[in-house]
Coordinates of C-alpha atoms in Angstrom, one line a residue:
X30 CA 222.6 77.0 104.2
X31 CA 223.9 80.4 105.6
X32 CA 220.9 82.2 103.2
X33 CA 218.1 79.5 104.9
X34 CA 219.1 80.4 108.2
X35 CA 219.0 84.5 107.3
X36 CA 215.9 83.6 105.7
X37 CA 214.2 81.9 108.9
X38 CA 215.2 84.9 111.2
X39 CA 213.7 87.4 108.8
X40 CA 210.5 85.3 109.2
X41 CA 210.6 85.2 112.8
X42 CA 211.9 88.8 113.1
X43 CA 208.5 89.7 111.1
X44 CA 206.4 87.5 112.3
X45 CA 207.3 89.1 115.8
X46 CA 207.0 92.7 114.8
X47 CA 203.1 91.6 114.2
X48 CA 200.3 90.9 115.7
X49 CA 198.4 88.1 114.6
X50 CA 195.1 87.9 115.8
X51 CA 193.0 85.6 113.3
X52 CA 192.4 84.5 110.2
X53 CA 189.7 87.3 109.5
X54 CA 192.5 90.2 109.6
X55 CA 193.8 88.4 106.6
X56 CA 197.6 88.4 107.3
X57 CA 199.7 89.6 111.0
X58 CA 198.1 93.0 112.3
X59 CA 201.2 95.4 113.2
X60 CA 201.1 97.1 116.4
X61 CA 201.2 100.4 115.0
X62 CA 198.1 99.4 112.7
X63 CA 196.2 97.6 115.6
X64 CA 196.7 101.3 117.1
X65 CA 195.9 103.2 114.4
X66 CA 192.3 101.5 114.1
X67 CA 191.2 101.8 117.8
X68 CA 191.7 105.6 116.9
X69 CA 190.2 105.6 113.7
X70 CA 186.9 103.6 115.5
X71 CA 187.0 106.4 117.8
X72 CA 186.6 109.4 115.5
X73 CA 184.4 107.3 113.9
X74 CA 182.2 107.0 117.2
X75 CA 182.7 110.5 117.6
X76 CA 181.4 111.8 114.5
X77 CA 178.1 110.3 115.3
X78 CA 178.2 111.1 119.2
X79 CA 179.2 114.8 117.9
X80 CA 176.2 114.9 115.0
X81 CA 178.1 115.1 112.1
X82 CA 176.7 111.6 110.9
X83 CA 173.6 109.8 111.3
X84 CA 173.7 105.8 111.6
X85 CA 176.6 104.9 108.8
X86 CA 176.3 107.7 106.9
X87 CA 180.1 109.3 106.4
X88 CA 183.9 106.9 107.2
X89 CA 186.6 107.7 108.2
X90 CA 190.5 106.2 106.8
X91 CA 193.7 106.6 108.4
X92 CA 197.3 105.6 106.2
X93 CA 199.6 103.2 108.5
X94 CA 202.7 103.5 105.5
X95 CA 201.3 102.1 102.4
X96 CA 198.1 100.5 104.3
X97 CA 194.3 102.6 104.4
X98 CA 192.8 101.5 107.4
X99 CA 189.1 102.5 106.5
X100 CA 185.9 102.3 108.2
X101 CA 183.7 99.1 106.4
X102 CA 180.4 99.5 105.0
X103 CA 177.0 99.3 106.3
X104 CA 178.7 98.5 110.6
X105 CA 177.4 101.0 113.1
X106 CA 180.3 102.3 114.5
X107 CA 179.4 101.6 118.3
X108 CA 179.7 97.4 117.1
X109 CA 183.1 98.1 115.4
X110 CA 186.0 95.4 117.4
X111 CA 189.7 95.0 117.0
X112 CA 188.8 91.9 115.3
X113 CA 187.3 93.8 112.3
X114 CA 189.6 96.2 111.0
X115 CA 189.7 96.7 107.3
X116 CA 192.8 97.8 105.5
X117 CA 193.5 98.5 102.2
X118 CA 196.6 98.9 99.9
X119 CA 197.2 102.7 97.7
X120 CA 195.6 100.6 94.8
X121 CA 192.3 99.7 96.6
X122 CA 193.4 96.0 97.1
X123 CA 192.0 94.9 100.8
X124 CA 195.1 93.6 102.2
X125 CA 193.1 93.3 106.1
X126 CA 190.1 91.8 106.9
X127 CA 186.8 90.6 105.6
X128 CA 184.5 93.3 106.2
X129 CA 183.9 95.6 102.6
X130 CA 185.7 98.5 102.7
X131 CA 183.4 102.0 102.9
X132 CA 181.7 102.6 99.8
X133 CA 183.5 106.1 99.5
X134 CA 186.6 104.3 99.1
X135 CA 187.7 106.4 95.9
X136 CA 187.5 109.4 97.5
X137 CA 189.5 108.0 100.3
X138 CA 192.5 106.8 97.8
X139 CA 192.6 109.4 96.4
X140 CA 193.1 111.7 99.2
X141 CA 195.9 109.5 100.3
X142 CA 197.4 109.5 97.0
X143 CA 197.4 113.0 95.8
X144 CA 198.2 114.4 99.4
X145 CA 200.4 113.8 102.2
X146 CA 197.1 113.2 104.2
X147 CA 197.7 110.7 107.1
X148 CA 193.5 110.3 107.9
X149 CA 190.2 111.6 106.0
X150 CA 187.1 112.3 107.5
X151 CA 184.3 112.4 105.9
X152 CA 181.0 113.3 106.8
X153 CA 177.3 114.3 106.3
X154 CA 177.1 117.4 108.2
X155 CA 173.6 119.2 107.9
X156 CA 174.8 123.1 108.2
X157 CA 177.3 122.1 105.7
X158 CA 175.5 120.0 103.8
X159 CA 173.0 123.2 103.3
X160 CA 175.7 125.0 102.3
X161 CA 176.9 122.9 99.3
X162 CA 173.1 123.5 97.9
X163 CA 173.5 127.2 98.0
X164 CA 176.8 128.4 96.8
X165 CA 179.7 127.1 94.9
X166 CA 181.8 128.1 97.6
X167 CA 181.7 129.0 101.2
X168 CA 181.8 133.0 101.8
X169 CA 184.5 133.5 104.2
X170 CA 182.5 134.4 107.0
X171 CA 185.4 133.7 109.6
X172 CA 189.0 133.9 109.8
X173 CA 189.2 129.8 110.8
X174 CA 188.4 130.0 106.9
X175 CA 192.5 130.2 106.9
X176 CA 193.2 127.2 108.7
X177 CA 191.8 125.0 105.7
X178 CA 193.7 126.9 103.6
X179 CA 191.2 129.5 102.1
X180 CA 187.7 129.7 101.1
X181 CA 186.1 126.4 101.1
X182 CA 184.9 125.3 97.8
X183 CA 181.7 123.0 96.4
X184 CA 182.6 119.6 94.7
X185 CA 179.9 119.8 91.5
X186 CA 177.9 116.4 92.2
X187 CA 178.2 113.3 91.9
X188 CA 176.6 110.3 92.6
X189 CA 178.6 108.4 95.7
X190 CA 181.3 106.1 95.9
X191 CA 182.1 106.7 92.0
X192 CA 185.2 107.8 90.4
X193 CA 183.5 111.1 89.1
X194 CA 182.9 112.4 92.7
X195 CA 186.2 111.2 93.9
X196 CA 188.2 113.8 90.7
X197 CA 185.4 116.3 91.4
X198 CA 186.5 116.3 95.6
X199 CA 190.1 116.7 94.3
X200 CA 189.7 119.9 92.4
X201 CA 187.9 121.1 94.9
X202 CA 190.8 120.4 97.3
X203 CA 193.5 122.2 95.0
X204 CA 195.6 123.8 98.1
X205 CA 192.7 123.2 100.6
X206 CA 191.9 120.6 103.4
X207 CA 188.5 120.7 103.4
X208 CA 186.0 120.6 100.5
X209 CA 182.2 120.9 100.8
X210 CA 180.3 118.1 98.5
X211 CA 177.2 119.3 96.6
X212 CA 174.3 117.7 98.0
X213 CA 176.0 116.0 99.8
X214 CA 178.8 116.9 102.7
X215 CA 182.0 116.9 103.9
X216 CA 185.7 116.1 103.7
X217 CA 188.6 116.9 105.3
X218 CA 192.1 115.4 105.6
X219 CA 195.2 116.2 107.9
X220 CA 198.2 114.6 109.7
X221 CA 196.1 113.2 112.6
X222 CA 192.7 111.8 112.8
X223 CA 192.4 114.5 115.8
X224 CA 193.4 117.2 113.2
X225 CA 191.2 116.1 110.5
X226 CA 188.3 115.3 112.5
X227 CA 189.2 118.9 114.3
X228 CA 188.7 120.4 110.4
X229 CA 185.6 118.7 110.0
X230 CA 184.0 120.8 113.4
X231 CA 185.3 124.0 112.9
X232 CA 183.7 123.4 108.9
X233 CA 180.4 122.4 110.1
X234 CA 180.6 125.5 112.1
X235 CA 181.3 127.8 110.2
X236 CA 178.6 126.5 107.9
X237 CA 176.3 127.2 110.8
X238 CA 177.7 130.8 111.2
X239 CA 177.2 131.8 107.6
X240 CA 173.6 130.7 107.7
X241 CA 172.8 131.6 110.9
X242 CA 174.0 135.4 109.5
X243 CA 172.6 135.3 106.6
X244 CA 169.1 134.4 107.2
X245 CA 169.0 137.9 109.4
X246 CA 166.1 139.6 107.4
X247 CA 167.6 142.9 105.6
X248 CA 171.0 142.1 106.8
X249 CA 174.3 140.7 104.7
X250 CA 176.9 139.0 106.7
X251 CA 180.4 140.7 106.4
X252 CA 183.2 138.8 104.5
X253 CA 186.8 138.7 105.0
X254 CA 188.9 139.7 102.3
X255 CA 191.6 137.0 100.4
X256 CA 194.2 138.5 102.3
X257 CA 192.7 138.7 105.5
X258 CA 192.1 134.9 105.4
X259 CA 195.5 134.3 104.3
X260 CA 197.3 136.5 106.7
X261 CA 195.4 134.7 109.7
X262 CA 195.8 131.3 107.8
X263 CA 199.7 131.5 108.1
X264 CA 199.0 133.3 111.9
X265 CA 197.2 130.0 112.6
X266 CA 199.9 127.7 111.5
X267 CA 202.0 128.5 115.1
X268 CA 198.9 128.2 117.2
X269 CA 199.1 126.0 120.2
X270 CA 201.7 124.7 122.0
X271 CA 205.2 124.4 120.7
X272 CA 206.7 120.6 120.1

C-alpha cells in the first residue's frame, strides 16, 4: 500500500514537472523543452531572415538531456508553433510530436552523439557553399579560423540525409566545430544555439573573405600559418565578458 501511494506521488510529481499541451506533442512537454524549441524556432527564423537558407533548405536541433529537438521537414520556419515541436531520442526514435523530423537527421545524431554539442546548425550558405566546390579545405584566410578550432575542412559528398554524409561530416569535424559540405554547405555545433548559429556567420564570412581576395586579378590572398591560428584560437577562448 505504502509503494501505491509513493508510486501515485511520483506520477503527480512528474506529471507536474511537465507541460502537457496535446495529444500531438506525443507525451508532457517539459518546461525546459517547451523553452528550448521557441529558441531553436528562432535561429531557425534567423537563418533565413539572415540569408544563410532559402525556404526550408538547412535545420537546426538543440539536445534538452537525452531529447533532440529538431526542426521538421518541409514547414517554413515563419508557420512553426509551440504546438509543433519535434523531438527525438539519441537513437532517432521521435519521442515528441507528429511532424517528420528534418531529413538531415543523421547528421544531427550524430553530432549529438560523438560531441558534447548542445545545438547544430546547419545550413546552405552560398559563399560557403562555393567554397566546398573549390578546395578541400578552407585557406585560413582569418584568424576567427581559430575559434572553430583550425582550418575548416570539406566533407567529400554525399547525397543528403544518408548515413554516408552523416560519417563523411564527422571526419571532417575531427577537433573542429564547423565543417564545410561539398556541394553542399554548412555545419556547426556549440553549447548554445546563439554560439552555434554565431559559428555558422563568422563561417559564411569568412567564406566571403577568401573569395572576395582571391578573385583579385594577379593577386594571392595571404594565409595564416598553423600556429598563428592556433595561438589566436586559444586567445579567443577568453573573449567576452567573464561569467
Amino acid at each position: 500500500m505504502a509503494e501505491q501511494r509513493q508510486e501515485q506521488r511520483d506520477g503527480r510529481d512528474d506529471r507536474e514537472g511537465a507541460r502537457t499541451v496535446g495529444e500531438a506533442w506525443g507525451r508532457g512537454v517539459r518546461e525546459e523543452e517547451a523553452r528550448a524549441w521557441e529558441h531553436l524556432v528562432a535561429t531557425a527564423r534567423r537563418t533565413v531572415t539572415d540569408g544563410l537558407v532559402v525556404g526550408t533548405s538547412g535545420n537546426v536541433s538543440v539536445r534538452v538531456g537525452d531529447t533532440v529537438l529538431v526542426t521538421p521537414s518541409g514547414v517554413p520556419y515563419d508557420r512553426l508553433t509551440p504546438d509543433d515541436v519535434t523531438g527525438v531520442d539519441l537513437d532517432g526514435r521521435q519521442v515528441l510530436g507528429t511532424l517528420v523530423p528534418t531529413s538531415e537527421l543523421p547528421m544531427h545524431l550524430a553530432v549529438h552523439r560523438a560531441t558534447d554539442a548542445r545545438a547544430v546548425v546547419h545550413t546552405h550558405a552560398v559563399h560557403a557553399t562555393a567554397v566546398s566546390t573549390l578546395v578541400p579545405e578552407l585557406p585560413a584566410v582569418h584568424y576567427m579560423s581559430g575559434a572553430l578550432g583550425g582550418a575548416v575542412r570539406v566533407a567529400p559528398y554525399a547525397t543528403y540525409g544518408t548515413e554516408e554524409l552523416a560519417e563523411n561530416m564527422l571526419h571532417a569535424l575531427a577537433d573542429r566545430t564547423a565543417c564545410l559540405l561539398q556541394n553542399h554547405g554548412t555545419i556547426t555545433y556549440g553549447d548554445t544555439l546563439d554560439q552555434a548559429f554565431d559559428r555558422t556567420a563568422q563561417l559564411e564570412w569568412m567564406c566571403r573573405l577568401w573569395l572576395t581576395a582571391s578573385s583579385v586579378p594577379g593577386l594571392t590572398p595571404s594565409l595564416l600559418s598553423p600556429e598563428q591560428v592556433a595561438e589566436a584560437g586559444e586567445k579567443l577562448r577568453g573573449y567576452g565578458q567573464p561569467g
